[in-house]
PDB file of C-alpha atoms and ligand atoms in Angstrom:
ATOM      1  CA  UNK D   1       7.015  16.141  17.401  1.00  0.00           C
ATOM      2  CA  UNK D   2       8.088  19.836  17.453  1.00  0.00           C
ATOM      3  CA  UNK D   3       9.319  22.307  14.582  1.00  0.00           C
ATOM      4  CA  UNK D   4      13.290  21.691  15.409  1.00  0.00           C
ATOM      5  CA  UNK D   5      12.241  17.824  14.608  1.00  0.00           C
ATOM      6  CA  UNK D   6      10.321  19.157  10.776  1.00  0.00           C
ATOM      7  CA  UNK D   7      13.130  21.149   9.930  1.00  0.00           C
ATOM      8  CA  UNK D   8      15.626  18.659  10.455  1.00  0.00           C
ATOM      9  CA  UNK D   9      13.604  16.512   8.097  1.00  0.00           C
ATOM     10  CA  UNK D  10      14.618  17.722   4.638  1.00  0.00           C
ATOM     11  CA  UNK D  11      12.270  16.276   1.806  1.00  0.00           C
ATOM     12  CA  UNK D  12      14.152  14.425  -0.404  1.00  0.00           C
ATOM     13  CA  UNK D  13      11.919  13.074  -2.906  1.00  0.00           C
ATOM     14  CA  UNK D  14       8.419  14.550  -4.272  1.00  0.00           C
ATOM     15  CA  UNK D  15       5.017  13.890  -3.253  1.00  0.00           C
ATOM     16  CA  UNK D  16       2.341  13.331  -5.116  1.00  0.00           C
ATOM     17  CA  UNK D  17      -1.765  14.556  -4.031  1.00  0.00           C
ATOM     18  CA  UNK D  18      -3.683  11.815  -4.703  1.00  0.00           C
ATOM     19  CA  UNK D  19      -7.482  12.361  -6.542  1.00  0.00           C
ATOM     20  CA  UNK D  20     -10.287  12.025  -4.395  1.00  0.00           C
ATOM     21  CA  UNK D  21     -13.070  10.764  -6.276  1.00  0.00           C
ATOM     22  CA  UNK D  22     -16.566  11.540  -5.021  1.00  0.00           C
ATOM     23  CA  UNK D  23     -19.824   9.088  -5.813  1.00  0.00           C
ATOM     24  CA  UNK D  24     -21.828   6.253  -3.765  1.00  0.00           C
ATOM     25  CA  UNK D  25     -18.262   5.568  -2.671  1.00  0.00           C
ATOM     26  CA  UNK D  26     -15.349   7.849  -2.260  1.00  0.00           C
ATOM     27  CA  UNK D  27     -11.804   6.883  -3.122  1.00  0.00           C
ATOM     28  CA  UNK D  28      -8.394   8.243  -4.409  1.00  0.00           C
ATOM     29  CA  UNK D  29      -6.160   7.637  -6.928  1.00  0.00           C
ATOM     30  CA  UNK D  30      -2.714   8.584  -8.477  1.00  0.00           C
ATOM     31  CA  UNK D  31      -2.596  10.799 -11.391  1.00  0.00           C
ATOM     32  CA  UNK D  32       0.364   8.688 -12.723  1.00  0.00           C
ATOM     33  CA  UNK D  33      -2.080   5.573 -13.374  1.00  0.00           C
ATOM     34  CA  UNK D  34      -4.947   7.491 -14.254  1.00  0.00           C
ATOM     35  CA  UNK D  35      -2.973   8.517 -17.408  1.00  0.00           C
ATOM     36  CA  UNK D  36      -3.724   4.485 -18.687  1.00  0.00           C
ATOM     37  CA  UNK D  37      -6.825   3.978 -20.004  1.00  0.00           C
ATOM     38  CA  UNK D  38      -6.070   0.127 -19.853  1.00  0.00           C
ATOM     39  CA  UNK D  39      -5.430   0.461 -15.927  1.00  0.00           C
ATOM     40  CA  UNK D  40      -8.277   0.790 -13.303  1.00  0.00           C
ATOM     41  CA  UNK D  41      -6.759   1.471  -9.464  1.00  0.00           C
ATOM     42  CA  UNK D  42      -7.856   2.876  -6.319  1.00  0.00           C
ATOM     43  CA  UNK D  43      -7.388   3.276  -2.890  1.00  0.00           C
ATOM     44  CA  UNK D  44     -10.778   3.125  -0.415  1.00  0.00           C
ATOM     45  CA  UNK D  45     -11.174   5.672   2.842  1.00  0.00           C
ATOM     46  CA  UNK D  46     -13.373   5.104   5.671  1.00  0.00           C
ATOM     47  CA  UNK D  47     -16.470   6.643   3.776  1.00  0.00           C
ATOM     48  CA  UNK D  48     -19.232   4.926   2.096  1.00  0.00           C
ATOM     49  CA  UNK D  49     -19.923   2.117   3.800  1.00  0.00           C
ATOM     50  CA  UNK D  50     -22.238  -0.012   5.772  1.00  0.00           C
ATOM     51  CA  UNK D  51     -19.958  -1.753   8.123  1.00  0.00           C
ATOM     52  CA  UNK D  52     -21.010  -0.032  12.225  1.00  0.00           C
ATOM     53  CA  UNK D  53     -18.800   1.233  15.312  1.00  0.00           C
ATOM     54  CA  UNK D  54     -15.067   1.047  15.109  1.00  0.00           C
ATOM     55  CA  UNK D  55     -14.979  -0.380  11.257  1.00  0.00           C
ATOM     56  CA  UNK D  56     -17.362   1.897  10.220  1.00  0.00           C
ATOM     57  CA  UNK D  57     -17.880   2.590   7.411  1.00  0.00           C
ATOM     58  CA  UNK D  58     -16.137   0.727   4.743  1.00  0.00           C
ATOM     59  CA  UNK D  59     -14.073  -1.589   6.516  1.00  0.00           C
ATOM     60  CA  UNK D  60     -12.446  -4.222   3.971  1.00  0.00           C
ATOM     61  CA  UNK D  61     -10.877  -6.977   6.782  1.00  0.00           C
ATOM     62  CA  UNK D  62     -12.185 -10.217   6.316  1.00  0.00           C
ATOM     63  CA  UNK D  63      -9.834 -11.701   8.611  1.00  0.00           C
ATOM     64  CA  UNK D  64     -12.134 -12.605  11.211  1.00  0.00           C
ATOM     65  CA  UNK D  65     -14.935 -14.289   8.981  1.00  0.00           C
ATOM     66  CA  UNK D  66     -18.339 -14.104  10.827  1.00  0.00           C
ATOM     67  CA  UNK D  67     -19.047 -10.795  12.804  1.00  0.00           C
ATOM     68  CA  UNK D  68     -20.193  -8.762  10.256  1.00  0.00           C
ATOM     69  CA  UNK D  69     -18.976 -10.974   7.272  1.00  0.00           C
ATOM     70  CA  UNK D  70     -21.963  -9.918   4.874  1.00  0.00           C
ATOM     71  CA  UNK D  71     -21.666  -5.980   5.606  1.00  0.00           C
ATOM     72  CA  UNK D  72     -18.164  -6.516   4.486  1.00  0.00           C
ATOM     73  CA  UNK D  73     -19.009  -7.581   1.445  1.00  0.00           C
ATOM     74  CA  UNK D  74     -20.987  -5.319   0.502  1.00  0.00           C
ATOM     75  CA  UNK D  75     -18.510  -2.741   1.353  1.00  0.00           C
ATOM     76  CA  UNK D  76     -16.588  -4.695  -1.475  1.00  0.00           C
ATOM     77  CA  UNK D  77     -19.669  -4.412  -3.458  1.00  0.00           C
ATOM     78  CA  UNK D  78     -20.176  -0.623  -3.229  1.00  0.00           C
ATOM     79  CA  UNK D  79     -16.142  -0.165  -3.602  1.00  0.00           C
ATOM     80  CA  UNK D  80     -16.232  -2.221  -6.933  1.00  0.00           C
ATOM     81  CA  UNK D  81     -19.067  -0.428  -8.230  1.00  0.00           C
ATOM     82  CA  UNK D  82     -17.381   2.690  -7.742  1.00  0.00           C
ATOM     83  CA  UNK D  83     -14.049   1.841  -9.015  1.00  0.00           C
ATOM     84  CA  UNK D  84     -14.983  -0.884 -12.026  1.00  0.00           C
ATOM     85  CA  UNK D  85     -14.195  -4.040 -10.936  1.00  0.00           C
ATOM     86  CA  UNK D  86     -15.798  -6.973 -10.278  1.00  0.00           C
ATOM     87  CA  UNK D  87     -15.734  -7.820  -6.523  1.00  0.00           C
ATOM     88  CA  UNK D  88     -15.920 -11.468  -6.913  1.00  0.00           C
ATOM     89  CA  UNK D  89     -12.687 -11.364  -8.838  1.00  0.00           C
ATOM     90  CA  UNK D  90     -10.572  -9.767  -6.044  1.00  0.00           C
ATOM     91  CA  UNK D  91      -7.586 -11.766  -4.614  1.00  0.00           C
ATOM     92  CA  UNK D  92      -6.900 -10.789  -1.088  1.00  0.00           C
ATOM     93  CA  UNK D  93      -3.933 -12.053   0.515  1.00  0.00           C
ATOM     94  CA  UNK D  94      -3.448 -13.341   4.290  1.00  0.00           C
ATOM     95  CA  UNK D  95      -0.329 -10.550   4.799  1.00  0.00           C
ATOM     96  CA  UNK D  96       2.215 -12.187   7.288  1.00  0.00           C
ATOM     97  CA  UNK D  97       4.662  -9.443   6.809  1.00  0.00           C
ATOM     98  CA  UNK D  98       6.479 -11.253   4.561  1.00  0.00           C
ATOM     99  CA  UNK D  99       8.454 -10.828   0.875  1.00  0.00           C
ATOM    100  CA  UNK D 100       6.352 -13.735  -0.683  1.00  0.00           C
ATOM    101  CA  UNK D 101       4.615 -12.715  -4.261  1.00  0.00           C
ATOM    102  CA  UNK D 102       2.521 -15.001  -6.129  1.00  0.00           C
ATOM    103  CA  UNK D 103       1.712 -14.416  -9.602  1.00  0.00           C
ATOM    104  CA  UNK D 104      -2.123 -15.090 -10.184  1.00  0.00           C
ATOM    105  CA  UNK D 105      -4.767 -15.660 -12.857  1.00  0.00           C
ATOM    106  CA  UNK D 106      -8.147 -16.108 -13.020  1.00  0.00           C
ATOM    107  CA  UNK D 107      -8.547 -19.675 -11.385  1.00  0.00           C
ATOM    108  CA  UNK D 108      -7.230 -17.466  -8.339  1.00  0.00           C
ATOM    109  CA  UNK D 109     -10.308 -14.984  -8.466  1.00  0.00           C
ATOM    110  CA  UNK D 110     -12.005 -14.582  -5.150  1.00  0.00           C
ATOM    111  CA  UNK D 111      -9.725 -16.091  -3.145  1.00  0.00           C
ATOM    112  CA  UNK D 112      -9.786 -14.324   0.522  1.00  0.00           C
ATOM    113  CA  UNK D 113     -12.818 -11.912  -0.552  1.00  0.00           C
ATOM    114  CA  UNK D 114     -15.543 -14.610  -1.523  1.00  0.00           C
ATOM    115  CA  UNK D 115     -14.093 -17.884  -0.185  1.00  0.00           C
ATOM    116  CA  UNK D 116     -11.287 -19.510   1.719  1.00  0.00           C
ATOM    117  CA  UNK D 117      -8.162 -17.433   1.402  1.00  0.00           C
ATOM    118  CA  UNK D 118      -5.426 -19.992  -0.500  1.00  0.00           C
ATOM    119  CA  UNK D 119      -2.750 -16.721  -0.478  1.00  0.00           C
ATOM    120  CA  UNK D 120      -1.888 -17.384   3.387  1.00  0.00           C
ATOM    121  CA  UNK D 121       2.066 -16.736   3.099  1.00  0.00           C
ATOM    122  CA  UNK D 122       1.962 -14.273   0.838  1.00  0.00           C
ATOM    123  CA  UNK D 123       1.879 -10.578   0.802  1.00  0.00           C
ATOM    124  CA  UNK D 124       2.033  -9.259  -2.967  1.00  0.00           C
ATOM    125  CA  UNK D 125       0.719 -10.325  -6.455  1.00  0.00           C
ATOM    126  CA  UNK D 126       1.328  -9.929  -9.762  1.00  0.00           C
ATOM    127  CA  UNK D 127      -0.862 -10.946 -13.095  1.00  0.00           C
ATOM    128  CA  UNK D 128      -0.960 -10.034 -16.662  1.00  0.00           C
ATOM    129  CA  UNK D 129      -4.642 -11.403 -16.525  1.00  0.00           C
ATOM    130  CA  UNK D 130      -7.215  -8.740 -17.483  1.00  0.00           C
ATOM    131  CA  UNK D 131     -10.331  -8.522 -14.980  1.00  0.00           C
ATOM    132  CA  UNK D 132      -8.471  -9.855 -11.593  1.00  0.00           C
ATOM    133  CA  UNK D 133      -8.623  -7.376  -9.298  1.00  0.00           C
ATOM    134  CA  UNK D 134      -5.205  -7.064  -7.001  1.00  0.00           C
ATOM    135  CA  UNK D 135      -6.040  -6.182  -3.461  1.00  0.00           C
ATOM    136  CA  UNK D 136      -3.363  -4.717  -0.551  1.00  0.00           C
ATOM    137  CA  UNK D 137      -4.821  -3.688   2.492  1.00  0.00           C
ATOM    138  CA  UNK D 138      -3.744  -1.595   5.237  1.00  0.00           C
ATOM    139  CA  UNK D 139      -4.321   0.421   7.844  1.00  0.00           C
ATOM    140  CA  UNK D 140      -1.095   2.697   8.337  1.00  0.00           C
ATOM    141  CA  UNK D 141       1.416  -0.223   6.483  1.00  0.00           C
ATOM    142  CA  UNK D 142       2.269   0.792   3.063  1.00  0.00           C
ATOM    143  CA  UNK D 143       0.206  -0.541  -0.281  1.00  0.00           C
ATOM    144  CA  UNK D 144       2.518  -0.526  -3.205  1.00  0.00           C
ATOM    145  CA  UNK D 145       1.700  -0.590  -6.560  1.00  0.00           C
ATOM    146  CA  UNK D 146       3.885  -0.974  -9.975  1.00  0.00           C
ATOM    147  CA  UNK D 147       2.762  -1.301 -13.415  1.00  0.00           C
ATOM    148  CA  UNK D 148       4.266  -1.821 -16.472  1.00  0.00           C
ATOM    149  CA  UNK D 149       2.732   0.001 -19.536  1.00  0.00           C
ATOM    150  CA  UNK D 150       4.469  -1.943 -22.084  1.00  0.00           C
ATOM    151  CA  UNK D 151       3.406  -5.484 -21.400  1.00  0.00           C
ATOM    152  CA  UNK D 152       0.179  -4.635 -19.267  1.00  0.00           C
ATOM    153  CA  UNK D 153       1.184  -6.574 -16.254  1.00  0.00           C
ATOM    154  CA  UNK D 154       0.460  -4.941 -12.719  1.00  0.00           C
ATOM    155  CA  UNK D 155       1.586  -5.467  -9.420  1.00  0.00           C
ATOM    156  CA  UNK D 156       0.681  -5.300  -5.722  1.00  0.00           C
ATOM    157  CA  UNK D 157       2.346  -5.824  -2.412  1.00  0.00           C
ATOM    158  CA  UNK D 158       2.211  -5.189   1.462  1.00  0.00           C
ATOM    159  CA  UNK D 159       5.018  -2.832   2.949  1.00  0.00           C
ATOM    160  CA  UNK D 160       5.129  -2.807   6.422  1.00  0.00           C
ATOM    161  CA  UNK D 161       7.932  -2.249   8.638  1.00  0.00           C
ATOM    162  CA  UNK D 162       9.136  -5.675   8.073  1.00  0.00           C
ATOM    163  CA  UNK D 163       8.455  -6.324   4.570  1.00  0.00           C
ATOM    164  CA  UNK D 164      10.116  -2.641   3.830  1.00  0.00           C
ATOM    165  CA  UNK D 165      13.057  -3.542   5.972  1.00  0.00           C
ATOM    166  CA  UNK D 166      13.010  -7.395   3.776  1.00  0.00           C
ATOM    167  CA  UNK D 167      13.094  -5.316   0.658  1.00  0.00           C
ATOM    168  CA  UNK D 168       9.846  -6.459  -0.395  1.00  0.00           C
ATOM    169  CA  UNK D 169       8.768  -3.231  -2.855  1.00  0.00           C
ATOM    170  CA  UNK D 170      12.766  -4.774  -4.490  1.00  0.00           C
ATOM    171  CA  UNK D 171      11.069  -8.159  -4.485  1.00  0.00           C
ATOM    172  CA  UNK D 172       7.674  -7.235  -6.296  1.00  0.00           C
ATOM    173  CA  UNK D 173       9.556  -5.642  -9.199  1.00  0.00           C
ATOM    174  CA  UNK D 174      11.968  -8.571  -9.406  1.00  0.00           C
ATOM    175  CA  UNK D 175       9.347 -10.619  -9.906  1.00  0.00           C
ATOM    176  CA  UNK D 176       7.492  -8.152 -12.730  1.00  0.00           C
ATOM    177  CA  UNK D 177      10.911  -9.068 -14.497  1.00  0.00           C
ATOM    178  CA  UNK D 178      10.918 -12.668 -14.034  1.00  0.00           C
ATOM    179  CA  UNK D 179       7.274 -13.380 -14.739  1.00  0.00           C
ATOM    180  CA  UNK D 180       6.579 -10.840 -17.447  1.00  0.00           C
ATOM    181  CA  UNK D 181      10.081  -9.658 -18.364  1.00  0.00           C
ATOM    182  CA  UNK D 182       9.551  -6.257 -17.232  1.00  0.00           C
ATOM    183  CA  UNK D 183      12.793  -3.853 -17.619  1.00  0.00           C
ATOM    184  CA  UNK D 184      12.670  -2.044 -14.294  1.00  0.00           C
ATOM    185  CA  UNK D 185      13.165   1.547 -16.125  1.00  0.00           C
ATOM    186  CA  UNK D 186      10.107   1.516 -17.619  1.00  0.00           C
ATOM    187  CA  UNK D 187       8.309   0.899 -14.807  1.00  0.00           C
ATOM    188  CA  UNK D 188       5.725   3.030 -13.208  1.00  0.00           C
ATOM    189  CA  UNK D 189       5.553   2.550  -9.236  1.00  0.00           C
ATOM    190  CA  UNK D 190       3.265   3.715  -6.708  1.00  0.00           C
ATOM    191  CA  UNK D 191       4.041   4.522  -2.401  1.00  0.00           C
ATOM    192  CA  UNK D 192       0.194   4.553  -1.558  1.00  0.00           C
ATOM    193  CA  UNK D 193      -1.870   6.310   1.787  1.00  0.00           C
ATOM    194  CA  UNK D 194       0.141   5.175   4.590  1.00  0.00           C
ATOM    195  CA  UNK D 195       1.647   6.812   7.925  1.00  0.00           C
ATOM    196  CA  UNK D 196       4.017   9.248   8.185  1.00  0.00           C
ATOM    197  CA  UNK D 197       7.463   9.987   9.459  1.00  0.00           C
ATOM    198  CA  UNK D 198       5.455  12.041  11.961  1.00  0.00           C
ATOM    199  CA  UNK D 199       4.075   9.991  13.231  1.00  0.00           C
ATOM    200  CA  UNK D 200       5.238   6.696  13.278  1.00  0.00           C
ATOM    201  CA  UNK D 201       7.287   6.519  16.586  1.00  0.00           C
ATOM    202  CA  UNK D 202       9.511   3.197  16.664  1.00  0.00           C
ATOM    203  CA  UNK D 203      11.943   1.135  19.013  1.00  0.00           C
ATOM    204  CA  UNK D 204      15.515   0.567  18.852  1.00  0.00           C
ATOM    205  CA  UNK D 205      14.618  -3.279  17.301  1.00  0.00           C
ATOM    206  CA  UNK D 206      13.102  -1.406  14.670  1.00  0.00           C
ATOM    207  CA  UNK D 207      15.738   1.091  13.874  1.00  0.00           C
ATOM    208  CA  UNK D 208      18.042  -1.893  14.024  1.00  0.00           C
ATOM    209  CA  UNK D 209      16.820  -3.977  11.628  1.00  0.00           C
ATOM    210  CA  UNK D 210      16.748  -0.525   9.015  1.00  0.00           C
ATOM    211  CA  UNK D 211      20.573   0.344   9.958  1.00  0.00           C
ATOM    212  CA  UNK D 212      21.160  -3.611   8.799  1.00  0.00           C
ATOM    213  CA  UNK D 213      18.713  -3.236   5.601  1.00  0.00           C
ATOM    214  CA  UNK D 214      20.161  -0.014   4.609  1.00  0.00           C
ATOM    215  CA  UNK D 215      23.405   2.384   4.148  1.00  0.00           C
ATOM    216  CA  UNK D 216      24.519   5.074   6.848  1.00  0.00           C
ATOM    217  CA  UNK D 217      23.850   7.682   4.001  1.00  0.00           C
ATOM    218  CA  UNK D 218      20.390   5.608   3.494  1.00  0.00           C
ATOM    219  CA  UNK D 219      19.410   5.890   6.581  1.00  0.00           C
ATOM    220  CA  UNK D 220      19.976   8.790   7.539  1.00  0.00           C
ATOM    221  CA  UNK D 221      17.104   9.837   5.659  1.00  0.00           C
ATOM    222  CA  UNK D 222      14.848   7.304   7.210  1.00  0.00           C
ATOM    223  CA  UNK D 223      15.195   7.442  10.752  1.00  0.00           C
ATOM    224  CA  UNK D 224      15.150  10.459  13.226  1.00  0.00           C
ATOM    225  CA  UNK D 225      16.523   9.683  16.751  1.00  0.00           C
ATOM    226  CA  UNK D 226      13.989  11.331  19.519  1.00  0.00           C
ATOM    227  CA  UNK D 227      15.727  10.171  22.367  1.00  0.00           C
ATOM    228  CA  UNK D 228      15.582   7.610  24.949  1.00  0.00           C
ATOM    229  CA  UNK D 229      15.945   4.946  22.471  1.00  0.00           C
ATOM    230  CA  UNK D 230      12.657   6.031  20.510  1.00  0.00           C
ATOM    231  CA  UNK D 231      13.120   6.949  16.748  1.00  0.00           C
ATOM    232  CA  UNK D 232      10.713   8.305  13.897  1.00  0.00           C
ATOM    233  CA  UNK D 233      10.794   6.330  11.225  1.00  0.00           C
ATOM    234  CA  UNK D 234      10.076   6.975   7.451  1.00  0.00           C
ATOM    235  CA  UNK D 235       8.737   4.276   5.985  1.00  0.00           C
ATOM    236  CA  UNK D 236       8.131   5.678   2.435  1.00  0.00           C
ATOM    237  CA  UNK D 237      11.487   6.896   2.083  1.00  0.00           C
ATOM    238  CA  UNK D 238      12.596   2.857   2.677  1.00  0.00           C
ATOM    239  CA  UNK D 239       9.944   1.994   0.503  1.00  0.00           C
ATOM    240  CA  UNK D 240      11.163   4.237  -2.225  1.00  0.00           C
ATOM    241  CA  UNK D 241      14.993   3.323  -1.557  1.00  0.00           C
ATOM    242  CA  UNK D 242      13.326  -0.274  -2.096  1.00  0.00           C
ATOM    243  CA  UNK D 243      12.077   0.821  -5.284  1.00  0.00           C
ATOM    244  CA  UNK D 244      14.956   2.606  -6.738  1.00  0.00           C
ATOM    245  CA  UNK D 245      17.566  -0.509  -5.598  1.00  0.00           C
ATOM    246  CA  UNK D 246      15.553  -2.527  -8.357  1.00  0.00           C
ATOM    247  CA  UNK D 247      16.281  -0.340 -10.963  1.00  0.00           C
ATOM    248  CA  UNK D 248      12.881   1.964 -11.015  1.00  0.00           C
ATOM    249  CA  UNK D 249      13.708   6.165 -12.045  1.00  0.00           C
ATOM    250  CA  UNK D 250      13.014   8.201  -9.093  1.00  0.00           C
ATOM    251  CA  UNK D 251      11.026  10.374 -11.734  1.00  0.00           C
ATOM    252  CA  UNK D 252       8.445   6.882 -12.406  1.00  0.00           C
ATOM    253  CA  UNK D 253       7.543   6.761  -8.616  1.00  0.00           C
ATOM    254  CA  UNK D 254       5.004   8.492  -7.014  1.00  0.00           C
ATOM    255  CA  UNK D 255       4.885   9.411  -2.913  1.00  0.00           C
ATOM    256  CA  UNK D 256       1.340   9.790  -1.364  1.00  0.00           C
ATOM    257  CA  UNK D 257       0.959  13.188   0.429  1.00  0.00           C
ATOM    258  CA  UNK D 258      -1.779  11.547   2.774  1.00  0.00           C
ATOM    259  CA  UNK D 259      -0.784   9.866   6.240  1.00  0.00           C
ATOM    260  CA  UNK D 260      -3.355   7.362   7.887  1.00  0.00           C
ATOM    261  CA  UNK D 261      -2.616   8.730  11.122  1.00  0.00           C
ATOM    262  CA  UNK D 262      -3.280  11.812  10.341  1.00  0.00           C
ATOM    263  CA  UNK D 263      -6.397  11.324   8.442  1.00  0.00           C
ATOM    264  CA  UNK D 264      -7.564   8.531  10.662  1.00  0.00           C
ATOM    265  CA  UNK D 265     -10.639  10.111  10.461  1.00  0.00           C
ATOM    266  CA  UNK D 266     -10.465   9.401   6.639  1.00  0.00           C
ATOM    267  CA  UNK D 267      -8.404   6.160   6.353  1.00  0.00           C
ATOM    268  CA  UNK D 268      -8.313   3.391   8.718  1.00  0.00           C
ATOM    269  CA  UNK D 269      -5.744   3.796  11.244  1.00  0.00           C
ATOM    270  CA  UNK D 270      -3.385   1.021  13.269  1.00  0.00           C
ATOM    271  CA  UNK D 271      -1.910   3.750  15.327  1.00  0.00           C
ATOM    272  CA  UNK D 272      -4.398   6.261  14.876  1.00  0.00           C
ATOM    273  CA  UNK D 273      -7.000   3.715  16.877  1.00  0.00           C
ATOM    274  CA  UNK D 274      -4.580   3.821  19.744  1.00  0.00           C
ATOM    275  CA  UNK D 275      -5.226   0.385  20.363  1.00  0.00           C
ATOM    276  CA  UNK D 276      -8.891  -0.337  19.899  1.00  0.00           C
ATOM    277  CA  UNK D 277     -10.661  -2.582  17.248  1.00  0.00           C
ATOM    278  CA  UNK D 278     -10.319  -0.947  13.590  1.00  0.00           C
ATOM    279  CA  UNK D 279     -10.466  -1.912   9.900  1.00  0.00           C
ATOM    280  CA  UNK D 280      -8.462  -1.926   7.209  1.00  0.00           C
ATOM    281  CA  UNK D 281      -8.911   0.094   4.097  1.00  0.00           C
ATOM    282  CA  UNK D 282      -7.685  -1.231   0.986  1.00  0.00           C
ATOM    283  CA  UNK D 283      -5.605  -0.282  -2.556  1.00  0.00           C
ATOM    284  CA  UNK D 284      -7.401  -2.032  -5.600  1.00  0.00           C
ATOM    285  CA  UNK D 285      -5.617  -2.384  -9.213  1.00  0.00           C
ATOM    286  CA  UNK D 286      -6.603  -4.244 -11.874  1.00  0.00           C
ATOM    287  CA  UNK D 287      -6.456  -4.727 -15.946  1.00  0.00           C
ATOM    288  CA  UNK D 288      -9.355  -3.449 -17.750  1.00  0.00           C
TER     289      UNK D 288
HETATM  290 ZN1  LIG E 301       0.987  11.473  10.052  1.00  0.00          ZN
END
């Protein structure tokens, strides 16, 4: 990274500072959903927790059940207290870096927080259901986030580099429309905490599959040769191209202005851990 490589990156879309939210435990949110009073959302940091070492404090992974299993729910309990929502009604899914959505309801409530995760191929949600709380985590991927404020149906999903490259933020609105007959333009979308073009450093593979997802004039905007085959890579931008293909205004989606790797201190951190153990922070959102 050097200042020739920021100032050939021109911003083309605006970001958005998310709200941090002090109490028992911190979190941040997007001004955009804060405007519904029928909406509850948020996105947890590091802070606030119980959880030791590495995934300390308020590490949400429940992927490896067992070590730790009962300070990581009450990570979930603190968070929900915080926030408004009823842990024991969060739906995690199993995030394969996938495009699968599942729409879900309250017979799905729990699933992958309190008992066995059912969601294993999927990496999104939708529901019209009030009190289920959606759950994305990550840990430099990208959370997305769209809600519609005419029918009260939200949605969640799980952008990584594959799942951005698969089009899944395209997918999760598509399916807003099918399940709930959403109309795309009214749409309000949200490009959570996540890593930057900074600092996200990729292969040739990875630039690859974006050239094939994407136009020249696309991705152009997206990718950032280094040399020697390396690339930086901007994953919002894809996920906001992903956004936009399915018919969402530019003006109805909001950017984060905070990078995981760069606040790894604050936010859990993939690449930011530099390849030790870490946890995953989390985006919440959920109907009132
Ligand atoms: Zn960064």
């Amino acid at each position: 990274m050097n200042a020739d490589h920021i100032r050939r990156i021109k911003r083309t879309r605006r970001q958005d500072h998310l709200i941090f939210h002090e109490g028992e435990v911190p979190y941040l949110t997007f001004e955009a959903l804060d405007a519904f009073p029928w909406l509850g959302h948020a996105f947890s940091t590091r802070l606030g927790g119980v959880t030791p070492g590495e995934r300390g404090s308020l590490n949400l992974s429940l992927a490896a059940l067992g070590d730790g299993h009962e300070d990581v729910l009450e990570n979930y309990r603190r968070i929900g207290r915080s926030v408004g929502f009823d842990y024991e009604k969060t739906v995690g899914a199993l995030q394969v870096h996938g495009t699968k959505i599942a729409r879900v309801g309250a017979d799905d409530a729990g699933s992958g927080v309190i008992r066995q995760n059912v969601f294993t191929q999927e990496d999104g949600f939708v529901t019209d259901e009030q009190g289920i709380c959606l759950c994305v985590y990550f840990a430099d991927c990208v959370p997305l986030f769209a809600v519609d404020p005419k029918r009260h149906a939200i949605g969640s999903a799980h952008s990584g580099w594959r799942g951005t490259a698969a089009g899944i933020g395209t997918k999760l609105i598509e399916k807003m429309v099918s399940e709930f007959g959403s109309d795309p333009e009214e749409l309000i979308c949200c490009i959570g905490p996540s890593i930057c073009r900074n600092c996200y450093e990729v292969s040739e593979d990875v630039a690859e599959a974006f050239e094939k997802a994407y136009a020249p004039e696309k991705t152009e905007k997206m990718l950032f040769p280094k040399g020697g085959g390396k690339y930086w890579l901007d994953l919002h931008e894809a996920a906001f191209e992903n956004f936009q293909r399915a018919g969402v205004r530019p003006g109805n989606i909001s950017v984060t202005d905070i990078c995981t790797c760069c606040e790894k201190d604050l936010i859990f951190s993939h690449r930011g851990a530099k390849g030790t153990p870490h946890g995953l922070s989390a985006g919440f959102i959920f109907i009132r």
